[in-house]
Amino acid sequence: MGALAGSGLEVMVAIPNNQLKVMGSYDRAKDWVRQNVTRYNFDGGVNITSVAVGNEPFLKSYNGSFINLTFPALQNIQNALNEAGLGNSVKATVPLNADVYDSPASNPVPYAGRFRPDIIGPMTQIVDFLGNNSAPIAINIYPFLSLYGNDDFPINYAFFDGAPPVDDNGIDYTNVFDANFDTLVSSLKAVGHGDMPIIVGEVGWPTEGDKHANSGNAYRFYNGLLPRLGTNKGTPLRPTYIEVYLFGLLDENAKSIAPGPFERHWGLFKFDGQPKFPIDLSGQGQNKLLIGAQNVTYLSSKWCMFNPDSKDLTKLADNINFACTYSDCTALGYGSSCNGLDANGNASYAFNMYFQEKNQDENACVFQGMATTTTQNISQGQCNFPIQIVASQASSSSSHSLVLLIAGVWFLLTGLMC
């Protein structure tokens, strides 16, 4: 927050799901607003515009854990903002996953969209409260997830360049983004809030961790999405400007992979702040391409690899497992960029990821005598064996560099709002 002060960037601060229960106390909610919003509200402070209450708390995989906790927390936070005199400029909302609504199997079109029957009560409460406070609803839409684990889903429908249209009472839908968004519009209309502002809080495409997660598909997705947003034509049921936030800025190599190995690879930028592919964020042919972080310093050109002279390999699997537990080996997974390596290559990749994670500490390339260092780049084909950035650089300047990086992305995205 200190790094964001004075930047002018719009900021949403968030309350994680594990704090929803305590926010059921109005006094705790007031304390939270005081500590996380009010104290940054000064000339040259942080431009906080929203508070995210929870993150996708109604996911089916949570088995209802947060259903009865979310609305009281939302209510208390917004009321605390109102009491602090910030209610007109800072709005509380609940970022929701697109699984909170659907169309019936008998009529699977956007016009028939409704909120899930098991959460229709709390969703109606939330939507009514948002409406009373002139706050938007926030939804996360991921066409990639329509493909993930569903080989029957028509792949071209996840993109924007030529899927056969799906007819909905005379309206043709040629991509799942528009169809999903308009299913929410219909769901809101069904509970009396058809004109409620909608923010797409997250949309993106991962580049690793699945057979559909690669830079080519990510480029194809963004190269279709951004020009559509740049025209401000919206969707068939909302033919106007849509506020959309891309997910995400950087890859996150320590993020949980419980939903899938792709979770660590949503970034437009790699771990070192370099863009993964060239895209025009203006969406209007202005050639406003991503610009990488400047003056990045890397560790020496040194890698850790499997020692081909190793004799006793009985503990090899255990050592690979250890290396991958404490580093990121998701690129080795099915369909990923390093999936084609042989057994020795898999070991080398795992050992090197751990070695780089430990800032090339010589003691991190031992693995019971099964590893050795090399100055020869052992990358193979599309499988890159990365070198870590200098740790002191990351700790001393990361906040400043990150704000500059975000500012650059924000500057480019403002083209979509014109």
Short mmCIF file of C-alpha atoms in Angstrom, two decimals:
data_model
loop_
_atom_site.label_atom_id
_atom_site.label_comp_id
_atom_site.label_asym_id
_atom_site.label_seq_id
_atom_site.Cartn_x
_atom_site.Cartn_y
_atom_site.Cartn_z
CA MET A 1 0.00 0.00 0.00
CA GLY A 2 2.90 2.32 0.72
CA ALA A 3 4.25 1.72 -2.78
CA LEU A 4 0.86 2.52 -4.31
CA ALA A 5 0.50 5.83 -2.43
CA GLY A 6 0.52 8.79 -4.78
CA SER A 7 0.40 6.63 -7.90
CA GLY A 8 -3.20 7.52 -8.75
CA LEU A 9 -3.92 3.87 -9.58
CA GLU A 10 -7.38 2.62 -8.69
CA VAL A 11 -7.02 0.02 -5.94
CA MET A 12 -9.33 -2.69 -4.65
CA VAL A 13 -8.41 -4.00 -1.20
CA ALA A 14 -9.58 -7.45 -0.22
CA ILE A 15 -10.81 -9.45 2.74
CA PRO A 16 -9.91 -13.15 2.38
CA ASN A 17 -12.51 -15.84 2.94
CA ASN A 18 -10.98 -16.88 6.24
CA GLN A 19 -11.84 -13.46 7.68
CA LEU A 20 -15.49 -13.40 6.63
CA LYS A 21 -16.67 -14.86 9.93
CA VAL A 22 -15.04 -12.17 12.10
CA MET A 23 -16.43 -9.46 9.81
CA GLY A 24 -19.83 -10.55 11.08
CA SER A 25 -19.01 -8.25 14.00
CA TYR A 26 -19.71 -4.62 13.13
CA ASP A 27 -17.01 -3.42 15.51
CA ARG A 28 -14.44 -5.65 13.76
CA ALA A 29 -15.63 -4.40 10.37
CA LYS A 30 -15.20 -0.78 11.52
CA ASP A 31 -11.70 -1.56 12.77
CA TRP A 32 -10.84 -3.21 9.45
CA VAL A 33 -12.06 -0.20 7.44
CA ARG A 34 -10.13 2.15 9.72
CA GLN A 35 -6.89 0.16 9.34
CA ASN A 36 -7.14 -0.73 5.64
CA VAL A 37 -9.11 2.08 3.99
CA THR A 38 -9.50 5.24 6.06
CA ARG A 39 -5.84 5.59 6.99
CA TYR A 40 -4.85 5.73 3.32
CA ASN A 41 -7.51 8.35 2.50
CA PHE A 42 -5.42 11.53 2.35
CA ASP A 43 -3.92 13.82 -0.26
CA GLY A 44 -1.27 11.74 -2.00
CA GLY A 45 -2.60 8.56 -0.43
CA VAL A 46 -3.96 5.41 -2.07
CA ASN A 47 -6.89 5.74 -4.47
CA ILE A 48 -9.04 2.96 -2.99
CA THR A 49 -12.28 2.56 -4.95
CA SER A 50 -13.49 -0.89 -3.88
CA VAL A 51 -13.38 -3.48 -1.14
CA ALA A 52 -13.61 -7.13 -2.18
CA VAL A 53 -15.45 -9.05 0.54
CA GLY A 54 -14.21 -12.60 0.14
CA ASN A 55 -13.07 -14.25 -3.06
CA GLU A 56 -15.49 -16.53 -4.91
CA PRO A 57 -17.02 -17.61 -1.56
CA PHE A 58 -19.89 -19.54 -3.18
CA LEU A 59 -17.70 -21.92 -5.18
CA LYS A 60 -19.33 -25.34 -5.25
CA SER A 61 -16.05 -26.88 -4.11
CA TYR A 62 -16.33 -25.00 -0.78
CA ASN A 63 -19.44 -27.07 0.06
CA GLY A 64 -21.34 -24.09 1.44
CA SER A 65 -18.69 -23.10 4.00
CA PHE A 66 -19.15 -19.36 3.42
CA ILE A 67 -22.79 -19.12 2.33
CA ASN A 68 -24.06 -17.78 5.66
CA LEU A 69 -20.99 -15.62 6.35
CA THR A 70 -20.67 -13.55 3.19
CA PHE A 71 -23.70 -11.27 3.30
CA PRO A 72 -23.27 -10.18 6.96
CA ALA A 73 -19.62 -9.34 6.21
CA LEU A 74 -20.56 -7.39 3.07
CA GLN A 75 -23.26 -5.50 4.95
CA ASN A 76 -20.97 -4.56 7.83
CA ILE A 77 -18.08 -3.44 5.61
CA GLN A 78 -20.25 -1.20 3.42
CA ASN A 79 -22.03 0.24 6.44
CA ALA A 80 -18.65 0.93 8.06
CA LEU A 81 -17.52 2.68 4.88
CA ASN A 82 -20.72 4.73 4.91
CA GLU A 83 -20.21 5.66 8.57
CA ALA A 84 -16.63 6.73 7.82
CA GLY A 85 -17.93 9.08 5.12
CA LEU A 86 -16.42 7.02 2.30
CA GLY A 87 -19.54 5.25 1.05
CA ASN A 88 -19.93 7.40 -2.06
CA SER A 89 -16.40 6.79 -3.32
CA VAL A 90 -15.58 3.30 -1.98
CA LYS A 91 -17.93 0.40 -2.70
CA ALA A 92 -17.91 -3.06 -1.17
CA THR A 93 -18.71 -5.99 -3.43
CA VAL A 94 -18.26 -9.76 -3.54
CA PRO A 95 -16.10 -11.16 -6.36
CA LEU A 96 -18.01 -14.22 -7.55
CA ASN A 97 -17.17 -17.15 -9.74
CA ALA A 98 -19.36 -17.69 -12.78
CA ASP A 99 -20.67 -20.91 -11.23
CA VAL A 100 -23.17 -18.87 -9.15
CA TYR A 101 -25.51 -18.81 -12.16
CA ASP A 102 -26.42 -21.08 -15.03
CA SER A 103 -29.07 -21.91 -17.59
CA PRO A 104 -31.17 -25.08 -17.25
CA ALA A 105 -30.07 -28.12 -19.24
CA SER A 106 -33.43 -28.05 -20.99
CA ASN A 107 -32.80 -24.51 -22.28
CA PRO A 108 -29.01 -23.80 -22.15
CA VAL A 109 -29.04 -20.24 -23.48
CA PRO A 110 -28.15 -16.89 -21.85
CA TYR A 111 -31.75 -15.63 -21.82
CA ALA A 112 -32.69 -18.45 -19.44
CA GLY A 113 -29.92 -17.61 -16.94
CA ARG A 114 -30.75 -17.87 -13.22
CA PHE A 115 -28.79 -17.92 -9.98
CA ARG A 116 -28.15 -21.37 -8.56
CA PRO A 117 -31.14 -22.69 -6.59
CA ASP A 118 -29.01 -23.54 -3.54
CA ILE A 119 -27.85 -19.91 -3.17
CA ILE A 120 -30.80 -17.95 -4.56
CA GLY A 121 -31.60 -16.61 -1.08
CA PRO A 122 -28.18 -15.17 -0.18
CA MET A 123 -27.56 -14.05 -3.77
CA THR A 124 -30.83 -12.08 -3.77
CA GLN A 125 -29.84 -10.49 -0.44
CA ILE A 126 -26.43 -9.54 -1.80
CA VAL A 127 -27.77 -8.15 -5.07
CA ASP A 128 -30.48 -6.13 -3.28
CA PHE A 129 -27.87 -4.69 -0.91
CA LEU A 130 -25.49 -3.83 -3.76
CA GLY A 131 -28.34 -2.11 -5.57
CA ASN A 132 -29.30 -0.07 -2.51
CA ASN A 133 -25.71 1.15 -2.22
CA SER A 134 -25.16 1.79 -5.95
CA ALA A 135 -22.40 -0.82 -5.93
CA PRO A 136 -21.51 -3.13 -8.84
CA ILE A 137 -21.54 -6.90 -8.88
CA ALA A 138 -18.14 -8.44 -9.68
CA ILE A 139 -17.86 -11.66 -11.63
CA ASN A 140 -14.86 -13.74 -12.74
CA ILE A 141 -15.23 -15.28 -16.20
CA TYR A 142 -12.71 -17.85 -17.46
CA PRO A 143 -13.37 -19.35 -20.90
CA PHE A 144 -10.26 -21.47 -20.35
CA LEU A 145 -12.02 -23.33 -17.55
CA SER A 146 -14.78 -24.30 -19.96
CA LEU A 147 -12.13 -26.27 -21.84
CA TYR A 148 -10.22 -27.59 -18.84
CA GLY A 149 -11.17 -31.17 -18.22
CA ASN A 150 -13.98 -31.08 -20.79
CA ASP A 151 -12.90 -32.53 -24.12
CA ASP A 152 -16.47 -32.21 -25.45
CA PHE A 153 -16.47 -28.40 -25.21
CA PRO A 154 -16.07 -26.81 -28.69
CA ILE A 155 -12.61 -25.26 -28.47
CA ASN A 156 -13.25 -22.39 -30.87
CA TYR A 157 -16.15 -21.19 -28.71
CA ALA A 158 -13.58 -20.27 -26.01
CA PHE A 159 -12.06 -17.70 -28.39
CA PHE A 160 -13.39 -14.87 -30.53
CA ASP A 161 -12.50 -15.84 -34.08
CA GLY A 162 -15.07 -17.99 -35.72
CA ALA A 163 -17.07 -20.52 -33.72
CA PRO A 164 -20.44 -21.57 -35.19
CA PRO A 165 -23.14 -19.35 -33.64
CA VAL A 166 -25.47 -20.56 -30.89
CA ASP A 167 -28.97 -19.12 -31.36
CA ASP A 168 -30.80 -17.63 -28.36
CA ASN A 169 -34.19 -16.34 -29.49
CA GLY A 170 -32.69 -14.66 -32.54
CA ILE A 171 -29.44 -13.58 -30.87
CA ASP A 172 -26.30 -15.32 -32.12
CA TYR A 173 -23.53 -16.08 -29.65
CA THR A 174 -20.16 -17.02 -31.10
CA ASN A 175 -18.06 -17.08 -27.92
CA VAL A 176 -18.47 -18.22 -24.34
CA PHE A 177 -17.41 -14.86 -22.83
CA ASP A 178 -20.45 -13.04 -24.26
CA ALA A 179 -22.75 -15.95 -23.46
CA ASN A 180 -21.51 -16.19 -19.88
CA PHE A 181 -21.77 -12.44 -19.28
CA ASP A 182 -25.31 -12.30 -20.65
CA THR A 183 -26.31 -15.31 -18.54
CA LEU A 184 -25.47 -13.12 -15.55
CA VAL A 185 -27.45 -10.23 -17.01
CA SER A 186 -30.50 -12.51 -17.29
CA SER A 187 -29.93 -13.82 -13.76
CA LEU A 188 -29.85 -10.27 -12.39
CA LYS A 189 -32.98 -9.36 -14.34
CA ALA A 190 -34.78 -12.35 -12.82
CA VAL A 191 -34.25 -10.92 -9.31
CA GLY A 192 -35.19 -7.37 -10.28
CA HIS A 193 -31.77 -5.86 -11.01
CA GLY A 194 -31.41 -6.10 -14.77
CA ASP A 195 -29.55 -2.76 -14.95
CA MET A 196 -27.02 -3.40 -12.17
CA PRO A 197 -23.44 -2.42 -13.13
CA ILE A 198 -21.23 -5.46 -13.75
CA ILE A 199 -17.47 -5.59 -13.32
CA VAL A 200 -15.57 -8.50 -14.81
CA GLY A 201 -13.13 -8.83 -11.93
CA GLU A 202 -10.95 -11.46 -13.58
CA VAL A 203 -10.52 -12.78 -17.09
CA GLY A 204 -7.42 -14.32 -18.63
CA TRP A 205 -5.68 -17.36 -20.06
CA PRO A 206 -2.83 -19.38 -18.50
CA THR A 207 0.32 -20.32 -20.39
CA GLU A 208 1.38 -23.52 -18.64
CA GLY A 209 -0.07 -26.45 -16.72
CA ASP A 210 -2.52 -27.97 -19.22
CA LYS A 211 -2.69 -29.01 -22.87
CA HIS A 212 -4.73 -25.86 -23.62
CA ALA A 213 -2.57 -23.60 -21.44
CA ASN A 214 0.16 -22.19 -23.66
CA SER A 215 1.35 -18.86 -25.00
CA GLY A 216 -0.22 -19.49 -28.41
CA ASN A 217 -3.72 -19.93 -27.00
CA ALA A 218 -3.23 -17.06 -24.56
CA TYR A 219 -2.23 -14.75 -27.40
CA ARG A 220 -5.20 -15.92 -29.46
CA PHE A 221 -7.55 -15.24 -26.54
CA TYR A 222 -6.27 -11.75 -25.71
CA ASN A 223 -5.96 -10.86 -29.39
CA GLY A 224 -9.71 -11.50 -29.67
CA LEU A 225 -10.84 -10.12 -26.31
CA LEU A 226 -9.02 -6.77 -26.34
CA PRO A 227 -10.25 -5.52 -29.75
CA ARG A 228 -13.80 -6.40 -28.68
CA LEU A 229 -13.41 -4.37 -25.50
CA GLY A 230 -11.76 -1.57 -27.44
CA THR A 231 -14.89 -1.06 -29.53
CA ASN A 232 -17.03 -0.53 -26.38
CA LYS A 233 -19.83 -2.51 -28.02
CA GLY A 234 -20.28 -4.85 -25.08
CA THR A 235 -22.43 -7.96 -25.38
CA PRO A 236 -25.84 -8.54 -27.01
CA LEU A 237 -27.72 -7.86 -23.75
CA ARG A 238 -25.33 -5.10 -22.59
CA PRO A 239 -24.24 -3.31 -25.78
CA THR A 240 -22.06 -0.78 -23.98
CA TYR A 241 -18.69 -0.33 -22.28
CA ILE A 242 -17.73 -3.18 -19.93
CA GLU A 243 -15.23 -2.69 -17.12
CA VAL A 244 -12.84 -5.63 -17.34
CA TYR A 245 -9.74 -6.54 -15.33
CA LEU A 246 -7.17 -8.92 -16.78
CA PHE A 247 -5.85 -11.74 -14.63
CA GLY A 248 -3.09 -11.53 -14.01
CA LEU A 249 -0.03 -9.35 -13.94
CA LEU A 250 2.72 -11.84 -13.00
CA ASP A 251 3.08 -15.60 -12.69
CA GLU A 252 2.90 -16.78 -9.06
CA ASN A 253 5.20 -19.73 -8.46
CA ALA A 254 4.03 -20.46 -4.91
CA LYS A 255 0.28 -20.32 -5.52
CA SER A 256 -1.81 -23.35 -4.62
CA ILE A 257 -2.31 -25.73 -7.54
CA ALA A 258 -5.33 -27.44 -5.99
CA PRO A 259 -7.59 -26.23 -8.85
CA GLY A 260 -4.95 -27.29 -11.41
CA PRO A 261 -1.24 -26.83 -12.27
CA PHE A 262 -2.17 -23.85 -14.48
CA GLU A 263 -2.92 -21.72 -11.40
CA ARG A 264 0.68 -20.48 -11.25
CA HIS A 265 0.77 -19.30 -14.86
CA TRP A 266 -1.94 -16.68 -15.46
CA GLY A 267 0.51 -13.78 -15.78
CA LEU A 268 0.88 -11.51 -18.78
CA PHE A 269 4.47 -11.23 -17.55
CA LYS A 270 6.91 -13.94 -16.54
CA PHE A 271 8.45 -14.07 -13.06
CA ASP A 272 11.17 -11.63 -14.17
CA GLY A 273 8.75 -9.00 -15.43
CA GLN A 274 9.23 -9.79 -19.12
CA PRO A 275 6.11 -10.05 -21.33
CA LYS A 276 5.21 -13.52 -22.57
CA PHE A 277 3.90 -12.33 -25.93
CA PRO A 278 3.18 -9.06 -27.76
CA ILE A 279 -0.39 -7.83 -27.40
CA ASP A 280 -1.94 -4.43 -28.06
CA LEU A 281 -3.75 -3.54 -24.83
CA SER A 282 -5.48 -0.54 -26.41
CA GLY A 283 -7.63 -2.93 -28.43
CA GLN A 284 -7.76 -0.17 -31.03
CA GLY A 285 -4.73 -0.86 -33.19
CA GLN A 286 -2.61 1.76 -31.41
CA ASN A 287 0.31 -0.66 -31.05
CA LYS A 288 0.50 -0.12 -27.27
CA LEU A 289 2.46 -3.26 -26.53
CA LEU A 290 3.54 -4.64 -23.18
CA ILE A 291 6.90 -3.31 -22.00
CA GLY A 292 9.04 -5.48 -19.74
CA ALA A 293 10.68 -4.50 -16.47
CA GLN A 294 13.95 -2.67 -17.09
CA ASN A 295 17.47 -3.39 -15.83
CA VAL A 296 16.65 -6.85 -14.46
CA THR A 297 19.76 -8.56 -13.08
CA TYR A 298 20.01 -12.35 -13.19
CA LEU A 299 22.21 -14.75 -11.29
CA SER A 300 25.17 -16.30 -13.15
CA SER A 301 24.62 -18.61 -16.10
CA LYS A 302 24.64 -21.76 -14.03
CA TRP A 303 22.19 -24.65 -13.89
CA CYS A 304 21.71 -27.74 -11.73
CA MET A 305 21.28 -31.01 -13.61
CA PHE A 306 21.02 -34.73 -13.07
CA ASN A 307 24.47 -36.26 -12.67
CA PRO A 308 24.81 -38.88 -15.44
CA ASP A 309 27.55 -40.63 -13.43
CA SER A 310 25.16 -41.43 -10.57
CA LYS A 311 25.14 -45.12 -9.71
CA ASP A 312 22.54 -45.54 -6.98
CA LEU A 313 19.21 -44.21 -8.24
CA THR A 314 16.98 -45.81 -5.61
CA LYS A 315 16.31 -42.40 -4.03
CA LEU A 316 15.89 -40.48 -7.30
CA ALA A 317 12.10 -40.30 -7.12
CA ASP A 318 12.25 -39.09 -3.51
CA ASN A 319 14.71 -36.36 -4.42
CA ILE A 320 12.64 -35.20 -7.38
CA ASN A 321 9.59 -35.07 -5.13
CA PHE A 322 11.53 -33.02 -2.57
CA ALA A 323 12.72 -30.56 -5.24
CA CYS A 324 9.21 -30.11 -6.64
CA THR A 325 7.65 -29.72 -3.20
CA TYR A 326 9.79 -26.65 -2.55
CA SER A 327 9.85 -25.19 -6.06
CA ASP A 328 7.59 -25.05 -9.11
CA CYS A 329 7.60 -28.11 -11.40
CA THR A 330 4.22 -27.53 -13.04
CA ALA A 331 5.88 -27.23 -16.47
CA LEU A 332 6.52 -31.00 -16.29
CA GLY A 333 2.81 -31.80 -16.21
CA TYR A 334 0.70 -33.33 -18.97
CA GLY A 335 0.42 -31.01 -21.96
CA SER A 336 2.92 -28.52 -20.51
CA SER A 337 6.07 -27.19 -22.17
CA CYS A 338 8.44 -29.67 -20.47
CA ASN A 339 6.16 -32.70 -20.63
CA GLY A 340 8.29 -34.31 -23.34
CA LEU A 341 11.51 -34.62 -21.33
CA ASP A 342 12.96 -38.06 -20.64
CA ALA A 343 13.55 -39.34 -17.10
CA ASN A 344 16.93 -37.64 -16.79
CA GLY A 345 15.48 -34.41 -18.16
CA ASN A 346 12.65 -34.51 -15.61
CA ALA A 347 15.19 -34.90 -12.82
CA SER A 348 17.32 -32.06 -14.19
CA TYR A 349 14.34 -29.74 -14.46
CA ALA A 350 13.23 -30.45 -10.89
CA PHE A 351 16.74 -30.09 -9.50
CA ASN A 352 17.31 -26.82 -11.37
CA MET A 353 14.04 -25.28 -10.22
CA TYR A 354 14.99 -25.98 -6.61
CA PHE A 355 18.55 -24.73 -7.20
CA GLN A 356 17.31 -21.44 -8.65
CA GLU A 357 14.69 -21.11 -5.89
CA LYS A 358 17.59 -21.29 -3.41
CA ASN A 359 19.48 -18.57 -5.32
CA GLN A 360 22.02 -21.04 -6.75
CA ASP A 361 23.30 -22.12 -3.35
CA GLU A 362 25.85 -24.89 -4.06
CA ASN A 363 24.32 -26.98 -1.25
CA ALA A 364 21.02 -26.91 -3.16
CA CYS A 365 22.51 -28.93 -6.04
CA VAL A 366 23.55 -32.12 -4.28
CA PHE A 367 20.52 -34.40 -3.98
CA GLN A 368 22.49 -37.27 -2.44
CA GLY A 369 25.11 -37.12 -5.18
CA MET A 370 22.59 -37.30 -8.03
CA ALA A 371 22.99 -33.67 -9.14
CA THR A 372 25.79 -31.47 -10.44
CA THR A 373 26.10 -27.89 -11.66
CA THR A 374 26.83 -26.90 -15.24
CA THR A 375 27.45 -23.65 -17.12
CA GLN A 376 25.91 -25.06 -20.29
CA ASN A 377 22.29 -24.08 -20.87
CA ILE A 378 20.35 -27.34 -20.57
CA SER A 379 17.05 -25.99 -21.91
CA GLN A 380 15.49 -28.28 -24.49
CA GLY A 381 13.23 -27.09 -27.31
CA GLN A 382 10.29 -25.18 -25.87
CA CYS A 383 11.23 -26.29 -22.35
CA ASN A 384 13.12 -23.44 -20.69
CA PHE A 385 15.35 -24.05 -17.68
CA PRO A 386 15.18 -20.60 -16.05
CA ILE A 387 17.81 -18.64 -14.14
CA GLN A 388 16.72 -16.78 -11.01
CA ILE A 389 16.87 -12.99 -10.70
CA VAL A 390 19.21 -11.48 -8.10
CA ALA A 391 17.58 -11.77 -4.68
CA SER A 392 18.82 -8.43 -3.32
CA GLN A 393 17.35 -6.71 -6.37
CA ALA A 394 14.00 -8.40 -5.79
CA SER A 395 13.85 -7.39 -2.13
CA SER A 396 15.10 -3.82 -2.47
CA SER A 397 13.31 -2.60 -5.57
CA SER A 398 10.44 -4.99 -6.26
CA SER A 399 7.77 -2.68 -4.81
CA HIS A 400 8.91 0.29 -6.93
CA SER A 401 9.32 -1.85 -10.04
CA LEU A 402 5.93 -3.50 -9.53
CA VAL A 403 4.17 -0.14 -9.25
CA LEU A 404 5.89 1.02 -12.42
CA LEU A 405 4.86 -2.20 -14.15
CA ILE A 406 1.26 -1.89 -12.95
CA ALA A 407 1.24 1.78 -13.93
CA GLY A 408 2.39 0.85 -17.42
CA VAL A 409 -0.35 -1.74 -17.79
CA TRP A 410 -2.93 0.68 -16.35
CA PHE A 411 -1.85 3.39 -18.79
CA LEU A 412 -2.36 0.99 -21.67
CA LEU A 413 -5.70 -0.21 -20.36
CA THR A 414 -7.07 3.33 -20.11
CA GLY A 415 -7.31 3.19 -23.88
CA LEU A 416 -10.18 0.76 -23.39
CA MET A 417 -12.12 3.35 -21.38
CA CYS A 418 -12.06 6.13 -23.93
#
